[in-house]
Coordinates of C-alpha atoms and ligand atoms in Angstrom, one line a residue:
M1 CA -31.9 -112.4 -123.8
T2 CA -29.4 -109.6 -124.0
I3 CA -30.0 -106.1 -125.1
S4 CA -26.8 -104.2 -126.8
L5 CA -25.9 -101.0 -125.4
P6 CA -26.6 -98.5 -128.0
L7 CA -30.3 -99.9 -128.4
R8 CA -30.9 -99.9 -124.3
I9 CA -29.5 -96.5 -124.5
N10 CA -31.6 -95.6 -127.5
L11 CA -34.6 -97.8 -125.4
I12 CA -34.3 -95.3 -122.6
S13 CA -34.1 -92.0 -125.0
L14 CA -36.9 -93.2 -126.8
V15 CA -38.7 -93.6 -124.1
F16 CA -37.4 -89.5 -122.4
A17 CA -38.6 -88.5 -125.9
A18 CA -42.0 -89.8 -125.8
L19 CA -42.9 -89.0 -122.3
V20 CA -41.6 -85.3 -123.0
A21 CA -43.5 -85.0 -126.3
T22 CA -46.7 -86.2 -124.0
V23 CA -46.3 -83.9 -121.7
L24 CA -45.4 -80.9 -123.5
T25 CA -48.7 -81.9 -125.9
V26 CA -50.8 -82.5 -122.9
I27 CA -49.9 -78.9 -121.8
G28 CA -50.3 -77.1 -125.1
G29 CA -53.7 -79.1 -125.6
A30 CA -54.6 -77.6 -121.4
F31 CA -53.3 -74.1 -123.3
I32 CA -55.6 -74.4 -126.5
Y33 CA -58.4 -75.9 -124.9
Q34 CA -58.4 -72.9 -122.6
Q35 CA -58.3 -70.1 -125.6
Q36 CA -60.2 -71.4 -127.7
R37 CA -62.9 -72.1 -125.0
Q38 CA -62.1 -67.8 -123.9
N39 CA -62.4 -67.6 -127.5
A40 CA -65.4 -69.1 -127.8
I41 CA -66.9 -67.0 -124.5
A42 CA -65.9 -63.6 -126.2
R43 CA -67.7 -64.7 -128.9
A44 CA -71.0 -65.4 -127.6
Q45 CA -70.5 -62.0 -125.7
I46 CA -70.2 -60.1 -128.9
A47 CA -72.8 -61.7 -129.7
S48 CA -74.3 -60.9 -126.6
D49 CA -73.6 -57.8 -126.8
E50 CA -74.8 -57.2 -130.6
L51 CA -78.2 -58.1 -129.1
A52 CA -78.8 -56.3 -126.1
S53 CA -77.7 -52.9 -128.1
R54 CA -79.9 -53.3 -130.5
A55 CA -83.0 -54.3 -127.5
E56 CA -81.1 -51.4 -126.0
R57 CA -81.7 -48.5 -129.0
L58 CA -85.4 -50.2 -129.7
L59 CA -86.1 -49.6 -125.4
G60 CA -84.6 -45.6 -126.4
M61 CA -87.0 -45.3 -129.1
Q62 CA -89.8 -45.7 -126.5
L63 CA -91.0 -49.2 -127.5
R64 CA -92.2 -52.1 -125.9
Y65 CA -91.1 -56.0 -126.5
E66 CA -93.6 -56.2 -128.0
D67 CA -93.3 -53.8 -130.5
F68 CA -89.6 -55.4 -132.1
L69 CA -90.2 -56.0 -135.0
G70 CA -88.6 -59.5 -136.2
F71 CA -86.7 -59.6 -133.0
D72 CA -86.7 -63.2 -133.3
E73 CA -85.0 -62.9 -137.8
Q74 CA -81.8 -60.7 -135.6
C75 CA -81.5 -62.7 -133.3
S76 CA -81.3 -66.3 -136.0
A77 CA -79.2 -63.4 -137.9
V78 CA -76.7 -63.2 -135.0
I79 CA -76.7 -67.1 -134.7
R80 CA -76.0 -67.5 -138.1
N81 CA -73.4 -65.1 -138.1
D82 CA -71.2 -67.2 -136.1
P83 CA -71.4 -71.7 -136.5
L84 CA -70.5 -71.9 -133.1
L85 CA -73.4 -70.3 -131.2
S86 CA -76.4 -72.9 -131.1
E87 CA -78.6 -70.7 -129.9
S88 CA -79.4 -66.9 -128.6
A89 CA -83.1 -64.8 -126.8
L90 CA -84.4 -62.2 -125.4
F91 CA -85.6 -62.2 -121.6
N92 CA -87.3 -59.3 -120.1
E93 CA -86.5 -58.2 -116.3
R94 CA -88.9 -60.7 -114.9
G95 CA -87.2 -63.6 -117.0
I96 CA -90.0 -64.5 -119.4
Q97 CA -88.8 -64.4 -123.2
Q98 CA -89.8 -62.1 -125.6
Y99 CA -87.6 -63.1 -128.1
R100 CA -85.4 -66.5 -130.0
S101 CA -83.1 -68.0 -132.5
N102 CA -85.1 -71.2 -132.7
A103 CA -88.1 -73.2 -131.4
G104 CA -87.9 -74.7 -128.3
G105 CA -85.0 -71.6 -126.6
I106 CA -83.0 -71.5 -123.9
A107 CA -84.3 -71.6 -119.9
W108 CA -84.1 -68.9 -118.4
P109 CA -81.0 -69.5 -115.8
I110 CA -83.8 -69.4 -112.4
G111 CA -81.3 -69.1 -108.9
E112 CA -79.0 -67.8 -111.0
S113 CA -77.1 -64.1 -109.3
L114 CA -78.1 -62.3 -112.5
P115 CA -74.9 -59.9 -114.3
E116 CA -74.8 -56.0 -112.5
P117 CA -75.7 -53.6 -115.4
G118 CA -71.6 -53.3 -118.0
S119 CA -70.9 -57.1 -117.9
T120 CA -71.6 -60.1 -118.9
R121 CA -72.1 -63.4 -116.6
T122 CA -70.8 -67.0 -118.2
L123 CA -73.1 -70.3 -117.2
T124 CA -71.5 -73.4 -118.2
T125 CA -74.4 -76.0 -117.7
H126 CA -74.7 -79.5 -118.7
N127 CA -76.2 -78.5 -122.6
G128 CA -72.8 -75.6 -123.0
V129 CA -71.8 -72.5 -122.2
I130 CA -74.4 -69.6 -121.9
V131 CA -73.6 -66.0 -121.7
V132 CA -75.8 -63.6 -120.2
H133 CA -75.9 -59.3 -120.8
P134 CA -77.9 -56.8 -119.3
V135 CA -80.2 -54.8 -121.4
V136 CA -80.3 -51.4 -119.7
L137 CA -82.2 -48.7 -120.1
G138 CA -81.0 -45.2 -119.0
K139 CA -78.4 -45.4 -116.3
D140 CA -78.8 -48.7 -114.7
N141 CA -82.4 -49.7 -115.2
V142 CA -82.3 -53.2 -116.2
R143 CA -84.8 -53.8 -119.1
G144 CA -84.1 -57.5 -119.4
Y145 CA -81.4 -59.2 -120.6
T146 CA -79.9 -61.0 -123.9
I147 CA -78.7 -65.1 -123.6
V148 CA -76.7 -66.5 -126.0
A149 CA -76.0 -70.4 -125.7
I150 CA -73.1 -72.7 -127.4
N151 CA -73.5 -75.9 -127.6
S152 CA -71.2 -78.7 -125.5
E153 CA -71.6 -80.7 -128.6
T154 CA -70.2 -77.5 -131.5
L155 CA -68.4 -76.1 -128.3
L156 CA -65.5 -79.3 -127.1
R157 CA -66.1 -79.7 -131.3
E158 CA -64.4 -76.2 -131.8
T159 CA -62.0 -76.8 -129.1
F160 CA -60.9 -80.3 -129.9
R161 CA -60.0 -80.0 -133.4
P162 CA -56.7 -76.9 -133.0
I163 CA -56.0 -80.6 -130.8
G164 CA -55.8 -82.5 -133.0
W165 CA -53.6 -80.6 -135.6
L166 CA -51.0 -79.7 -132.3
V167 CA -51.3 -83.6 -131.7
L168 CA -50.5 -84.8 -135.2
S169 CA -48.3 -82.3 -136.3
G170 CA -46.8 -82.9 -132.6
M171 CA -46.3 -86.1 -133.7
A172 CA -44.7 -85.3 -137.3
L173 CA -42.4 -83.5 -135.8
F174 CA -41.6 -86.5 -132.9
I175 CA -40.6 -88.5 -136.1
V176 CA -39.3 -86.7 -137.7
G177 CA -37.0 -85.6 -134.1
L178 CA -37.0 -89.7 -134.1
V179 CA -35.3 -89.9 -137.4
I180 CA -33.2 -87.3 -136.8
Q181 CA -32.0 -88.1 -133.7
Q182 CA -31.5 -92.0 -134.5
G183 CA -29.1 -90.9 -137.0
I184 CA -27.1 -88.4 -135.7
F185 CA -27.2 -91.1 -132.2
W186 CA -25.6 -93.9 -134.6
R187 CA -22.7 -91.9 -135.7
A188 CA -22.3 -90.4 -132.9
V189 CA -22.4 -94.1 -130.4
G190 CA -23.7 -96.9 -132.2
R191 CA -20.9 -96.8 -134.7
P192 CA -18.1 -95.4 -132.8
L193 CA -19.3 -98.3 -130.6
A194 CA -19.1 -101.1 -133.0
R195 CA -16.5 -100.6 -134.4
L196 CA -14.9 -100.1 -130.6
V197 CA -16.0 -104.1 -130.5
R198 CA -15.2 -104.5 -133.9
T199 CA -11.2 -103.9 -132.7
A200 CA -11.8 -105.5 -129.1
D201 CA -12.4 -108.5 -130.9
E202 CA -9.8 -108.7 -133.7
L203 CA -7.0 -107.8 -130.6
R204 CA -4.9 -110.9 -130.4
P205 CA -2.4 -110.4 -127.0
G206 CA 0.7 -109.0 -126.8
D207 CA 0.8 -107.9 -131.4
P208 CA 3.1 -105.0 -131.4
A209 CA 1.9 -103.9 -134.7
Q210 CA -2.0 -104.0 -132.8
I211 CA -0.4 -102.2 -130.0
V212 CA 0.6 -99.2 -131.9
A213 CA -2.8 -98.9 -134.2
L214 CA -5.0 -98.7 -131.4
Q215 CA -2.1 -95.8 -130.3
Q216 CA -2.4 -93.7 -133.9
L217 CA -6.4 -93.6 -133.1
T218 CA -7.3 -90.4 -132.6
E219 CA -11.3 -89.8 -131.0
K220 CA -11.1 -88.1 -127.6
D221 CA -14.2 -89.1 -126.3
D222 CA -15.0 -92.4 -124.5
I223 CA -14.6 -94.3 -126.8
G224 CA -11.0 -92.6 -127.6
R225 CA -9.9 -93.7 -123.5
V226 CA -11.2 -97.1 -124.1
Y227 CA -9.0 -97.2 -127.2
A228 CA -6.0 -95.8 -125.2
A229 CA -6.9 -98.1 -122.1
L230 CA -7.2 -100.9 -125.3
A231 CA -3.4 -100.4 -125.5
R232 CA -2.2 -100.1 -122.4
L233 CA -3.8 -103.6 -121.6
M234 CA -2.2 -104.6 -124.6
Q235 CA 1.5 -103.9 -124.1
R236 CA 1.1 -104.8 -120.2
L237 CA -0.2 -108.5 -122.1
A238 CA 3.0 -108.3 -124.2
D239 CA 5.7 -107.2 -121.7
A240 CA 3.7 -109.7 -119.2
R241 CA 4.4 -112.5 -121.9
N242 CA 7.3 -111.5 -123.3
E243 CA 8.6 -111.9 -119.3
L244 CA 6.9 -115.1 -119.6
V245 CA 9.3 -116.2 -122.5
A246 CA 12.4 -115.8 -120.7
Q247 CA 11.2 -117.3 -117.5
N248 CA 10.0 -120.2 -120.0
T249 CA 13.8 -119.6 -121.8
Q250 CA 15.7 -119.7 -118.1
L251 CA 13.3 -122.6 -117.0
E252 CA 14.4 -125.1 -120.5
A253 CA 18.5 -123.9 -120.1
A254 CA 17.8 -124.9 -116.1
V255 CA 16.7 -128.3 -117.2
R256 CA 19.1 -128.6 -119.8
E257 CA 21.6 -128.1 -116.9
R258 CA 19.7 -130.8 -115.2
T259 CA 19.4 -133.6 -117.5
D260 CA 22.7 -132.9 -118.8
Q261 CA 24.2 -133.2 -115.4
L262 CA 21.8 -136.1 -114.6
E263 CA 22.7 -137.7 -117.6
K264 CA 26.1 -137.4 -116.9
A265 CA 25.4 -139.5 -113.2
N266 CA 23.0 -141.7 -114.9
A267 CA 26.0 -142.6 -117.4
E268 CA 28.2 -142.7 -114.3
L269 CA 26.3 -144.6 -111.8
A270 CA 25.9 -146.9 -115.7
L271 CA 29.6 -147.4 -116.1
D272 CA 29.7 -148.1 -112.3
I273 CA 27.7 -150.4 -111.8
E274 CA 29.1 -152.0 -115.3
R275 CA 32.4 -152.2 -112.8
R276 CA 30.3 -153.7 -110.3
K277 CA 29.3 -156.2 -112.4
E278 CA 33.0 -157.2 -113.7
L279 CA 34.0 -157.4 -110.3
E280 CA 31.3 -159.3 -109.3
D281 CA 31.8 -161.6 -112.1
E282 CA 35.4 -161.2 -111.5
L283 CA 34.5 -162.1 -107.6
R284 CA 32.4 -164.7 -108.6
T285 CA 34.7 -165.8 -110.8
L286 CA 37.7 -166.4 -108.0
A287 CA 35.5 -167.9 -105.6
S288 CA 35.0 -170.7 -108.2
T289 CA 37.9 -170.5 -110.0
D290 CA 41.6 -171.9 -108.1
S291 CA 43.4 -169.7 -108.4
L292 CA 47.0 -171.9 -108.8
T293 CA 45.8 -173.6 -111.8
G294 CA 42.6 -171.7 -113.4
L295 CA 40.5 -175.0 -112.4
A296 CA 37.0 -175.3 -111.5
N297 CA 37.8 -175.0 -107.8
R298 CA 35.3 -177.0 -104.9
S299 CA 32.9 -174.5 -104.3
F300 CA 31.9 -174.4 -107.8
I301 CA 32.2 -178.6 -108.8
M302 CA 30.1 -179.5 -105.2
P303 CA 26.7 -177.4 -106.5
Y304 CA 27.9 -178.1 -110.2
L305 CA 27.3 -181.7 -109.4
E306 CA 24.4 -181.9 -106.8
R307 CA 22.3 -180.1 -110.2
R308 CA 24.0 -182.2 -112.7
L309 CA 22.9 -185.6 -109.9
E310 CA 20.1 -183.6 -110.2
Q311 CA 19.2 -183.9 -113.6
A312 CA 20.8 -187.8 -114.0
R313 CA 18.0 -188.7 -111.3
R314 CA 15.0 -187.2 -114.3
N315 CA 16.6 -188.2 -117.2
Y316 CA 17.4 -191.9 -115.0
S317 CA 21.0 -190.8 -117.9
P318 CA 24.2 -192.1 -115.5
L319 CA 26.6 -189.8 -114.8
G320 CA 30.9 -190.1 -113.5
V321 CA 32.8 -189.8 -111.0
V322 CA 37.1 -189.6 -111.6
I323 CA 38.0 -188.3 -108.0
L324 CA 41.9 -188.4 -108.8
D325 CA 45.1 -188.0 -106.6
F326 CA 49.0 -187.6 -107.4
D327 CA 51.2 -189.9 -106.1
G328 CA 55.0 -188.5 -104.8
F329 CA 53.8 -185.0 -105.2
K330 CA 54.8 -184.3 -102.3
N331 CA 58.2 -185.9 -102.5
I332 CA 58.6 -182.9 -104.7
N333 CA 57.5 -180.3 -102.3
D334 CA 59.8 -181.6 -100.0
T335 CA 62.7 -182.0 -102.6
Y336 CA 62.9 -178.7 -105.3
G337 CA 60.2 -176.2 -103.2
H338 CA 56.1 -175.8 -103.0
A339 CA 57.1 -173.4 -106.8
V340 CA 58.0 -176.2 -108.4
G341 CA 55.0 -178.1 -106.8
D342 CA 52.7 -175.4 -107.4
Q343 CA 53.5 -175.7 -111.3
A344 CA 53.5 -179.8 -111.2
L345 CA 50.3 -178.9 -110.3
Q346 CA 49.8 -176.4 -113.6
I347 CA 51.4 -178.1 -115.9
M348 CA 49.5 -181.3 -114.3
G349 CA 46.0 -179.6 -114.7
R350 CA 45.9 -178.2 -118.6
R351 CA 47.2 -182.2 -119.5
I352 CA 44.2 -183.0 -117.5
E353 CA 42.5 -180.4 -118.6
Q354 CA 43.3 -181.8 -122.6
V355 CA 42.6 -185.3 -122.5
C356 CA 38.8 -184.4 -121.0
R357 CA 35.7 -183.8 -124.0
Q358 CA 34.1 -180.6 -124.0
S359 CA 31.3 -182.0 -121.9
D360 CA 34.1 -183.0 -119.5
V361 CA 34.3 -180.9 -115.9
L362 CA 37.6 -180.7 -114.3
A363 CA 38.4 -179.1 -110.6
R364 CA 41.1 -179.1 -108.8
L365 CA 39.6 -180.4 -105.1
G366 CA 42.6 -179.5 -103.1
G367 CA 46.6 -180.3 -102.5
D368 CA 46.8 -183.0 -105.5
E369 CA 43.2 -184.3 -105.2
F370 CA 41.3 -183.8 -108.7
L371 CA 37.8 -184.7 -109.8
I372 CA 36.2 -184.7 -113.0
A373 CA 32.4 -184.6 -113.5
F374 CA 31.1 -186.7 -117.2
E375 CA 28.7 -188.2 -118.6
A376 CA 29.3 -191.7 -118.6
F377 CA 27.2 -194.8 -120.7
L378 CA 26.4 -197.6 -119.9
D379 CA 28.8 -199.1 -120.0
D380 CA 32.5 -198.1 -118.4
T381 CA 34.2 -198.1 -121.5
Q382 CA 35.1 -194.2 -122.0
A383 CA 35.9 -194.2 -118.2
E384 CA 37.9 -196.5 -118.6
A385 CA 39.5 -195.0 -121.7
L386 CA 39.9 -191.6 -119.6
C387 CA 41.8 -192.9 -116.9
R388 CA 43.9 -194.1 -119.3
R389 CA 44.1 -191.1 -121.6
I390 CA 45.4 -190.0 -117.5
I391 CA 47.7 -192.4 -116.8
M392 CA 49.2 -191.9 -120.1
L393 CA 50.3 -188.1 -119.0
F394 CA 51.7 -189.4 -116.0
E395 CA 54.1 -190.7 -118.3
Q396 CA 55.8 -188.1 -119.6
P397 CA 58.0 -186.4 -116.8
L398 CA 57.4 -182.6 -116.3
Q399 CA 59.7 -180.9 -117.5
I400 CA 60.1 -177.6 -114.8
N401 CA 63.0 -175.4 -115.1
S402 CA 66.2 -177.4 -115.4
L403 CA 64.4 -180.3 -113.7
S404 CA 62.9 -184.0 -115.1
L405 CA 60.7 -185.0 -113.3
K406 CA 57.9 -187.8 -112.6
L407 CA 54.6 -188.6 -110.8
G408 CA 52.5 -191.0 -110.2
V409 CA 48.6 -190.9 -110.2
S410 CA 45.8 -192.9 -108.5
I411 CA 42.6 -192.7 -109.3
G412 CA 38.7 -193.8 -108.2
V413 CA 35.7 -194.2 -110.3
A414 CA 32.3 -194.3 -109.4
M415 CA 29.0 -194.7 -111.1
F416 CA 25.2 -192.6 -110.3
P417 CA 23.1 -194.0 -109.6
R418 CA 25.3 -197.7 -109.3
N419 CA 28.3 -196.4 -106.9
G420 CA 25.7 -194.3 -104.9
S421 CA 22.5 -192.5 -105.0
D422 CA 23.9 -188.8 -103.6
L423 CA 26.4 -187.2 -104.1
V424 CA 28.1 -187.8 -100.7
A425 CA 27.5 -191.4 -101.2
L426 CA 28.8 -191.5 -104.5
L427 CA 32.0 -188.9 -103.9
T428 CA 32.5 -191.6 -101.1
A429 CA 32.8 -195.2 -103.8
A430 CA 35.3 -192.5 -106.1
D431 CA 37.0 -191.8 -102.9
R432 CA 37.3 -195.2 -101.3
A433 CA 37.8 -196.3 -105.5
M434 CA 40.4 -193.7 -105.5
Y435 CA 42.6 -195.3 -102.2
Q436 CA 41.8 -198.6 -103.3
A437 CA 44.2 -197.5 -106.8
K438 CA 46.5 -195.8 -104.3
S439 CA 47.1 -198.5 -102.2
E440 CA 47.4 -200.9 -105.3
G441 CA 50.2 -198.9 -105.7
G442 CA 48.3 -196.1 -108.2
G443 CA 46.5 -197.2 -111.5
F444 CA 42.6 -196.4 -111.4
H445 CA 39.2 -198.8 -110.0
F446 CA 36.2 -198.4 -110.3
A447 CA 34.0 -198.2 -107.3
P448 CA 32.4 -202.2 -106.5
T449 CA 28.9 -201.8 -107.2
S450 CA 26.8 -202.1 -104.6
H451 CA 25.7 -206.1 -104.9
T452 CA 28.5 -207.1 -105.7
L453 CA 31.8 -205.4 -103.5
T454 CA 35.4 -206.0 -105.8
P455 CA 36.9 -204.3 -107.3
H456 CA 35.6 -205.5 -111.4
V457 CA 38.2 -203.5 -113.1
S458 CA 42.0 -202.6 -112.2
N459 CA 43.5 -200.9 -113.5
Q460 CA 46.9 -203.1 -113.0
A461 CA 45.8 -206.0 -114.3
S462 CA 45.0 -203.9 -118.0
L463 CA 47.9 -202.3 -118.0
Ligands
GTP501 N1 53.0 -176.6 -103.9 C1 52.2 -176.9 -103.5 N2 51.7 -177.8 -101.9 C2 50.4 -178.2 -102.0 C3 49.5 -177.7 -102.4 N3 48.4 -177.7 -102.0 C4 48.4 -179.2 -101.0 N4 49.7 -179.5 -101.2 C5 51.7 -180.4 -100.6 O1 50.9 -181.7 -101.0 C6 51.2 -182.7 -100.3 C7 49.8 -183.1 -100.4 O2 50.4 -184.2 -99.6 P1 50.5 -185.9 -100.1 O3 48.8 -186.3 -101.1 O4 50.5 -187.0 -98.6 O5 51.2 -186.4 -101.1 P2 51.7 -187.0 -102.0 O6 53.5 -187.7 -101.8 O7 51.1 -188.2 -103.4 O8 50.9 -189.1 -101.4 P3 50.0 -189.5 -101.1 O9 48.8 -188.7 -101.6 O10 49.6 -190.4 -100.2 O11 50.3 -190.7 -102.5 C8 51.3 -181.9 -98.8 O12 52.7 -181.6 -98.5 C9 50.4 -180.7 -99.3 O13 51.3 -180.0 -98.1 C10 50.1 -176.6 -102.7 O14 48.8 -176.3 -102.7 N5 51.1 -176.0 -104.0

């Protein structure tokens, strides 16, 4: 459990005040006790004096102790006059009691040194205090002693009564003082401190309005200095916050600028990648395209055929390959030049392309040799039709510049799986069939099936 600072200060001052009050009460009590005791003894001395002077008067009248009339009563009267006194008696010089105030009597203070004439002696016994006074006749002729006793209980009661009052009034004063002290303390310390704590709790770091409000507080004491320190702290916080905001703004600007740069770089990179892709596509196209005719080239058609064969093998579907080679092309080259030969290749390439179906793939293998891969049917009717359409193309003369040229064509046809189970076998069969056709003066020729080596179709026959 934590005790608040005002409460701690309060408790410390309270304990201190209680200690001071206790010490003061003890000192005051001791002083009062001393005073009361002396006062009591003085009263006993007066009574003892009184008795002694009466006895002296009677002795001065030449009376003997035995002749003192009513002296017991006089002893009692002395006691009655002062309630503090408990007993009184008259002893002769030999210590024999002559008169007393009440029964019982006071013991002769044997062994004690007795007072000289003109003085008294106070003796303290366990019963109380005894005041002894000599009875003197003439000069220094001690004829007896009066003794007055104060009971110890009475003495205590008499001395402690004022002490009790002292304590009570001291306590009452202490309580009144405490209430006043609490009021002053609350006004001077507790309330300002509580306000300080409240103000500190409500502070919003760096709030300029609160800084101004703190600076305007007029307390001149320590609390005022704490407010001033709080104002300075708030100002430092505000400065730090402003600096942070400025740095953040700078940082954000730098990040924005860097982000812009990165986005620009990214865009450029994306453009580069796109260009590169286009270039790669172009290169790929170039690598797979015959630059003269724009048809697929050998690099493209060979892996393509491998894939188509694999597919055909999986699906048990037939695949046809046509290889065609121009007849008399060298002559055009030789006669009209390569440029004309090139044009002839381009024109014939376009024409052949036109007679192919969507699913057929036409490629130029090189020179004046072309290949068509086509989806075949079980019978050869379709393949034959294709060959015939190609041959018909070559029947139309080529118009190049002012020239009208004529070319022939030799076509070899091979079917998978009939004429070969792999690409090499299939192409060899088609090639052989083409040469077969060429050897027969052009037209088309189907590769022979493995069980019958004789050609089953010849264009010559059908044409
Ligand atoms: N203009 C041109 N000629 C080419 C090209 N590629 C190859 N040639 C030529 O084409 C000719 C092909 O020769 P051949 O196949 O013997 O020509 P052909 O006269 O048709 O003879 P056969 O095929 O035996 O009927 C050669 O002279 C090659 O130099 C080309 O891209 N352009």
